[in-house]
Amino acid sequence: MANDYVSFVLKWLLLLLQLVFLIQNADSFSIVKYLPGFDGPLPFELETGYIGVGEKEEVQLFYYFIKSERNPEEDPLLLWLSGGPGCSSISGLLFENGPMAMKLDVYNGTVPSLVSTTYSWTKTSSIIYLDQPVGTGFSYSKTHLIDKSSDSGEAKRIHEFLQKWLGNHEEFFSNPFYVGGDSYSGMVVPALVQEISKGIIKDIMFQQGYVLGNPKTESEIDFNYRIPFAHGMALISDELYVSLKRVCQGKYINVDPCNTECLKLVEEYNKCTKMITPYLILEPACASETPDCYIYRYVLATYWANDESVRKALHITKGSIEEWARCNRHIPYTNDIISSVPYHMNNSISGYRSLIFSGDHDMVVPYSGTQAWIRSLNYSIVDDWRPWLINDQIAGYTRTYANKMTFTTIKANPITCPVIKGHIDLEIQMANDYVSSVLKWLLLLLQLVLLIQTAVSASIIKYLPGFDGPLPFELETGYIGVGEKEVVQLFYYFIKSERNPEEDPLLIWLSGGPGCSSISGLLFENGPLAMKLDVYNGTVPSLVSTTYSWTKTSSIIYLEQPVGTGFSYSRTHLFNKPSDSGEAKRIHEFLQKWLDKHQEFFSNPVYVGGDSYSGMVVPALVHEISKGIYVCFYGYVLGNPITEPKTDYNYRIPYAHGMAFISDELYESLKRTCKGEYVNVDPRNTECLKLVEEYHKIYRYLLATYWVNDKTVRKALQIKEESIEEWVRCNRHIPYTKDIISSVPYHKNNSINGYRSLIFSGDHDMAVPYLGTQAWIRSLNYSIIDDWRPWMINNQIAGKVGIRQSTNQRKALSCFKGGSTANLSGWYQIQ
Ligand SMILES: *[C@@H]1O[C@H](CO)[C@@H](O)[C@H](O)[C@H]1NC(C)=O
Ligand SMILES: *[C@@H]1O[C@H](CO)[C@@H](O)[C@H](O)[C@H]1NC(C)=O
Ligand SMILES: *[C@@H]1O[C@H](CO)[C@@H](O)[C@H](O)[C@H]1NC(C)=O
Ligand SMILES: *[C@@H]1O[C@H](CO)[C@@H](O)[C@H](O)[C@H]1NC(C)=O
Ligand SMILES: *[C@@H]1O[C@H](CO)[C@@H](O)[C@H](O)[C@H]1NC(C)=O
Ligand SMILES: *[C@@H]1O[C@H](CO)[C@@H](O)[C@H](O)[C@H]1NC(C)=O
Ligand SMILES: *[C@@H]1O[C@H](CO)[C@@H](O)[C@H](O)[C@H]1NC(C)=O
């Protein structure tokens, strides 16, 4: 371990030294706080600058760099290239995956306006948008004597750029690094990745990969697939298609000049398809002068980038370029890579991950051609072709190959989820904007693909020791790595809904503590199994089925967290100490990775739930999810939640006395000895501590401890050998920072965001007495829309219920009173 660390540091220093030597002239970069056309300060960090490459650094490459809006210290760093060759990276920034877009107003002589976007990849990654080759966008050359640009030459120049950029931005050394681009950059990116794999930075930047959208890969393949594509989309007649096939024999590019009949047919094909926008065939080709035409945004961008005030704000070197063009088609350029397939092959061998996506309405690089070359790499499929669904609508298809290459199509139909982060109005308004809805899903995919660093291990369990016969439900257990380098391995039990897992809600359930295993939920609360209450005699205790399990109507993930809880463990000792707010982030990461491995649950309504101490973490987790890109998130369920520990705990003792759980004598002693303070007991007050300890001795919990430590049980659950020593139901020795003092402010924000919530209190729970819970719900000041009334099971009063609701109909806060073993599945349907 220590040696590893030293060699890592030395490697890092060596790299730094090399990178610093590389930089000959001081490169200039500036932070941009305001941009003409954008109202107010920019809501993200923008840096622009030039980096000189080539022998005398005569080539000055311009870049826009935007820091991740989430966590730039840990989020991936992405270098994004636009196509062309010769198209400015503004294309990526303003029209694809950036945080701003052109406002589509008619140009009237003033600087065109910019607006924020909701789908930006910068929400989760830092991105460098690079203008290349020289002559593109704001990149320029100091002399005329430079080598003509070419595909392979660009791979080298961009690699040089990257090294120098990192030399100026050492803080990004250890971030996961990716290269991405679309269209023509499909020719350059694979070669660039190979270049990087031979260079010095590969040793230091872990987990690299690349992302390509509708990538040009090999003209023959890409272009020849256009004709069948146009036929499939009914853009050309059957007759023309049949003739083309017969006469041209599948070759529609570089046609033999003697084959005049084929040339004529190709010409006819061109005429038929001239009227549509080839990269988005649903859009008609149109005059660029009107805002309803797709390409009007390019006109606006050109006005914008040529405005003096904009150039000043971007710190463009005076006199460096004349007219800015979005795509400069006059750059001298040698297309010396005929096919990038051999580079994809080499990159696969080197172990790089890749995500290749195709809009299925793009005709320039049709998805069928992309699929063809991916197939030609001859890797086996590890995750087969299947639709990915959003709200029961097919959003596209995805397939993953053994070379860690994921291919995804994106359907052109705009898809929206009824509740996306509470911004419902905005979503409806944007529903017709093809580009933004597609990008949003791409952002989701990108994030999921980038997140998965190691194979997630999961196993289906059919039998469990102590349970008679095969399990009457589907149980999966597994680990998912979270945090930097995925050192933290979180263990989960997943049980599929016994009714209709395709549509039933997906619930992620957390137990309290902190440090209590999720077995607590599974065996003692809402799971399909319970301990049989026999006296322990040395054999594995028995398990029995329950009738009240929530898994009858929901799929549930029981998660062991924080690290150190149950079977969750850390691969090294170097991980951040868990805390309430830290756990909210880790669990969010877990949920995303889990969903990526279980994409069939993408469109299920997702709920978060838990009880006791998770009352501190769940509201913050919901807040975390609401900031993320997660989609069909509906609400949360909390049982006897700790919300303000001090108040909650101090209610316990009088409550226990009221329920006749403790004797009058004990109650009197407690009151007298502890003076109403049962939480932060003075450690010198040993008498009080001893009295408080009486609450933690519960027979059936001890019983569970025996069950889980049995070797046969561990084996059946696929617990990694030596991952943990002794399992304890609640590990009270986890280093943990309780950094959330009260979760009420989170409940407040989540209500504002429109999430449903169900708060229930077993009226026999003394850990968090229901009186305290009612008090904080009242303090949120929402009006009651369904008043306190008994709710019945089999004509018996099971509890009392009241629903509080804000003025917004969707913003419900409901309050159930009853045991956690009650059938609450009906609640999901009250939507
Ligand atoms: C152009 O339109 C913008 C709003 O779109 C307005 O603020 C500005 O005053 C107009 N300028 C002129 C010269 O009409
Ligand atoms: C792929 O790697 C091999 C072995 O290193 C090398 O010989 C070959 O030139 C590489 N292919 C390309 C296209 O660079
Ligand atoms: C893939 O398999 C085909 C048929 O077996 C073979 O002709 C081709 O060369 C293989 N391609 C690669 C990249 O190995
Ligand atoms: C323990 O009890 C179970 C039933 O509860 C029984 O099947 C088992 O044989 C007993 N084992 C021993 C060692 O007595
Ligand atoms: C609640 O939302 C407000 C406004 O977005 C924010 O300032 C505040 O920090 C949030 N509270 C919590 C506890 O996150
Ligand atoms: C609820 O109302 C009380 C009294 O009007 C006020 O003091 C308190 O701040 C309000 N709470 C919230 C969360 O708005
Ligand atoms: C739970 O309630 C739902 C809806 O009210 C009902 O369909 C279901 O049968 C109940 N389940 C059990 C186990 O009682």
Coordinates of N, CA and C in Angstrom, one line a residue, residues 717-814:
L717 N -26.0 -15.9 0.2 CA -26.1 -14.5 -0.1 C -25.0 -14.0 -1.0
Q718 N -24.0 -14.8 -1.3 CA -22.9 -14.5 -2.2 C -22.1 -13.3 -1.6
I719 N -21.9 -13.5 -0.3 CA -21.0 -12.5 0.4 C -19.6 -12.8 0.1
K720 N -18.9 -11.7 -0.3 CA -17.5 -11.9 -0.7 C -16.7 -12.4 0.6
E721 N -15.8 -13.4 0.4 CA -15.0 -13.9 1.5 C -14.2 -12.8 2.1
E722 N -14.1 -12.8 3.4 CA -13.2 -11.8 4.0 C -13.6 -10.4 3.9
S723 N -14.8 -10.1 3.3 CA -15.1 -8.7 3.1 C -15.5 -8.1 4.4
I724 N -16.1 -8.8 5.3 CA -16.4 -8.3 6.6 C -16.2 -9.5 7.6
E725 N -15.9 -9.2 8.8 CA -15.7 -10.2 9.8 C -17.0 -10.6 10.4
E726 N -17.3 -10.0 11.5 CA -18.6 -10.4 12.1 C -19.7 -9.4 11.7
W727 N -20.8 -10.0 11.3 CA -21.9 -9.1 10.9 C -22.7 -8.7 12.2
V728 N -23.0 -7.5 12.4 CA -23.8 -7.1 13.5 C -25.0 -6.3 12.9
R729 N -26.2 -6.5 13.5 CA -27.3 -5.9 13.0 C -27.1 -4.4 13.0
C730 N -26.7 -3.8 14.1 CA -26.4 -2.4 14.1 C -25.0 -2.2 14.5
N731 N -24.2 -1.6 13.6 CA -22.8 -1.4 13.9 C -22.7 0.0 14.5
R732 N -22.5 0.1 15.8 CA -22.5 1.4 16.5 C -21.1 2.1 16.4
H733 N -20.2 1.4 15.8 CA -18.8 1.9 15.9 C -18.3 2.5 14.5
I734 N -19.3 2.8 13.7 CA -18.9 3.4 12.4 C -18.5 4.8 12.6
P735 N -17.3 5.3 12.1 CA -17.0 6.7 12.2 C -18.1 7.5 11.4
Y736 N -18.8 8.4 11.9 CA -19.9 9.0 11.2 C -20.1 10.4 11.7
T737 N -20.3 11.3 10.8 CA -20.5 12.7 11.2 C -22.0 13.0 11.0
K738 N -22.6 13.4 12.1 CA -24.0 13.7 11.9 C -24.1 15.2 11.6
D739 N -24.0 15.5 10.3 CA -23.9 16.9 9.9 C -25.3 17.6 9.6
I740 N -26.3 16.8 9.6 CA -27.6 17.4 9.4 C -28.3 17.5 10.8
I741 N -28.6 18.7 11.2 CA -29.1 18.9 12.6 C -30.6 18.6 12.6
S742 N -31.2 19.1 11.5 CA -32.7 18.9 11.4 C -33.0 18.7 9.9
S743 N -33.9 17.7 9.7 CA -34.2 17.5 8.2 C -35.4 18.3 7.8
V744 N -36.0 19.1 8.7 CA -37.2 19.8 8.4 C -37.0 20.7 7.2
P745 N -35.8 21.5 7.1 CA -35.6 22.3 5.9 C -35.6 21.5 4.6
Y746 N -35.2 20.2 4.6 CA -35.2 19.4 3.4 C -36.7 19.0 3.1
H747 N -37.4 18.7 4.1 CA -38.8 18.4 3.9 C -39.5 19.6 3.2
K748 N -39.1 20.8 3.7 CA -39.7 22.0 3.2 C -39.4 22.1 1.7
N749 N -38.1 22.0 1.3 CA -37.8 22.1 -0.1 C -38.4 21.0 -0.9
N750 N -38.5 19.8 -0.4 CA -39.0 18.7 -1.2 C -40.5 18.9 -1.4
S751 N -41.2 19.5 -0.4 CA -42.6 19.9 -0.6 C -42.7 20.9 -1.7
I752 N -41.8 21.9 -1.7 CA -41.9 22.9 -2.7 C -41.7 22.3 -4.1
N753 N -40.8 21.3 -4.2 CA -40.5 20.6 -5.4 C -41.6 19.7 -5.9
G754 N -42.6 19.5 -5.0 CA -43.8 18.8 -5.5 C -43.7 17.3 -5.2
Y755 N -42.8 16.8 -4.4 CA -42.7 15.4 -4.2 C -43.8 15.0 -3.2
R756 N -44.4 13.8 -3.4 CA -45.3 13.2 -2.5 C -44.5 12.7 -1.3
S757 N -45.1 12.6 -0.2 CA -44.5 11.9 0.9 C -45.5 11.3 1.8
L758 N -45.1 10.2 2.4 CA -45.9 9.5 3.4 C -45.1 9.4 4.6
I759 N -45.6 9.9 5.7 CA -44.9 9.8 7.0 C -45.8 9.0 7.9
F760 N -45.3 7.9 8.4 CA -46.1 7.1 9.3 C -45.4 6.8 10.6
S761 N -46.2 6.7 11.6 CA -45.7 6.5 13.0 C -46.4 5.3 13.5
G762 N -45.6 4.3 13.9 CA -46.2 3.2 14.7 C -46.6 3.8 16.0
D763 N -47.8 3.7 16.5 CA -48.1 4.5 17.7 C -47.6 3.7 18.9
H764 N -46.9 2.6 18.6 CA -46.2 1.9 19.7 C -44.7 2.0 19.6
D765 N -44.2 3.0 18.8 CA -42.8 3.1 18.6 C -42.3 4.2 19.6
M766 N -41.3 3.8 20.4 CA -40.9 4.8 21.4 C -39.6 5.5 20.9
A767 N -39.0 4.9 19.9 CA -37.7 5.6 19.5 C -38.1 7.0 19.0
V768 N -39.1 7.1 18.1 CA -39.5 8.4 17.6 C -41.0 8.5 17.8
P769 N -41.4 9.0 18.9 CA -42.8 9.1 19.3 C -43.6 9.9 18.3
Y770 N -44.8 9.4 18.0 CA -45.6 10.0 16.9 C -45.9 11.5 17.2
L771 N -46.0 11.8 18.5 CA -46.3 13.2 18.9 C -45.3 14.2 18.3
G772 N -44.0 13.8 18.4 CA -43.0 14.6 17.9 C -43.1 14.8 16.4
T773 N -43.4 13.7 15.7 CA -43.5 13.7 14.3 C -44.6 14.6 13.8
Q774 N -45.7 14.5 14.5 CA -46.8 15.4 14.2 C -46.5 16.8 14.3
A775 N -45.7 17.1 15.4 CA -45.3 18.5 15.7 C -44.5 19.1 14.5
W776 N -43.5 18.4 14.0 CA -42.7 19.0 12.9 C -43.5 19.1 11.6
I777 N -44.4 18.2 11.3 CA -45.2 18.3 10.1 C -46.1 19.5 10.2
R778 N -46.7 19.7 11.4 CA -47.5 20.9 11.6 C -46.7 22.2 11.3
S779 N -45.4 22.1 11.7 CA -44.6 23.3 11.6 C -44.3 23.7 10.1
L780 N -44.6 22.8 9.2 CA -44.4 23.2 7.8 C -45.6 24.1 7.3
N781 N -46.6 24.2 8.1 CA -47.7 25.1 7.8 C -48.5 24.8 6.6
Y782 N -48.6 23.6 6.1 CA -49.5 23.3 5.0 C -50.9 23.0 5.5
S783 N -51.9 23.4 4.7 CA -53.2 23.2 5.2 C -53.6 21.7 5.1
I784 N -54.6 21.3 5.8 CA -55.0 19.9 5.8 C -56.1 19.7 4.7
I785 N -55.8 18.7 3.8 CA -56.8 18.5 2.8 C -57.7 17.3 3.0
D786 N -57.2 16.5 3.9 CA -58.0 15.3 4.2 C -57.8 15.1 5.7
D787 N -58.8 15.3 6.5 CA -58.6 15.4 7.9 C -58.4 14.1 8.6
W788 N -57.9 14.2 9.8 CA -57.7 13.1 10.7 C -58.9 12.2 10.8
R789 N -58.7 10.9 10.4 CA -59.8 10.0 10.5 C -59.3 8.6 10.7
P790 N -60.0 7.7 11.2 CA -59.5 6.4 11.4 C -59.4 5.7 10.0
W791 N -58.4 4.8 9.8 CA -58.4 4.0 8.6 C -58.5 2.5 9.1
M792 N -59.2 1.8 8.3 CA -59.7 0.5 8.7 C -59.0 -0.7 8.0
I793 N -58.7 -1.7 8.7 CA -58.4 -3.0 8.1 C -59.3 -4.0 8.6
N794 N -60.1 -4.7 7.8 CA -61.0 -5.7 8.2 C -61.9 -5.2 9.3
N795 N -62.5 -4.0 9.1 CA -63.4 -3.4 10.0 C -62.8 -3.1 11.4
Q796 N -61.5 -3.1 11.5 CA -60.9 -2.7 12.8 C -60.1 -1.4 12.5
I797 N -60.1 -0.6 13.5 CA -59.3 0.7 13.4 C -57.8 0.3 13.4
A798 N -57.1 0.6 12.3 CA -55.7 0.2 12.2 C -54.9 1.5 12.6
G799 N -55.5 2.6 12.5 CA -54.7 3.8 12.8 C -55.5 5.0 12.4
K800 N -54.9 6.2 12.4 CA -55.6 7.4 12.0 C -54.8 8.0 10.9
V801 N -55.5 8.7 10.0 CA -54.8 9.3 8.9 C -55.2 10.7 8.7
G802 N -54.3 11.6 8.3 CA -54.6 12.9 8.0 C -53.7 13.3 6.8
I803 N -54.3 14.0 5.8 CA -53.4 14.4 4.7 C -53.3 16.0 4.7
R804 N -52.1 16.4 4.7 CA -51.9 17.9 4.6 C -51.5 18.2 3.2
Q805 N -52.0 19.3 2.7 CA -51.6 19.6 1.4 C -51.4 21.1 1.2
S806 N -50.5 21.5 0.4 CA -50.3 22.9 0.1 C -51.3 23.3 -0.9
T807 N -51.2 24.6 -1.3 CA -52.2 25.1 -2.3 C -52.1 24.4 -3.6
N808 N -50.9 24.0 -3.9 CA -50.7 23.3 -5.2 C -51.2 21.9 -5.0
Q809 N -52.1 21.5 -5.9 CA -52.7 20.2 -5.7 C -51.7 19.0 -5.7
R810 N -50.6 19.2 -6.4 CA -49.7 18.0 -6.4 C -48.9 17.9 -5.2
K811 N -48.8 18.9 -4.4 CA -47.9 18.9 -3.3 C -48.5 18.4 -2.1
A812 N -48.6 17.1 -2.0 CA -49.3 16.5 -0.8 C -48.3 16.1 0.2
L813 N -48.7 16.3 1.4 CA -47.9 15.7 2.5 C -49.0 14.9 3.3
S814 N -48.8 13.6 3.4 CA -49.9 12.9 4.1 C -49.3 12.3 5.3

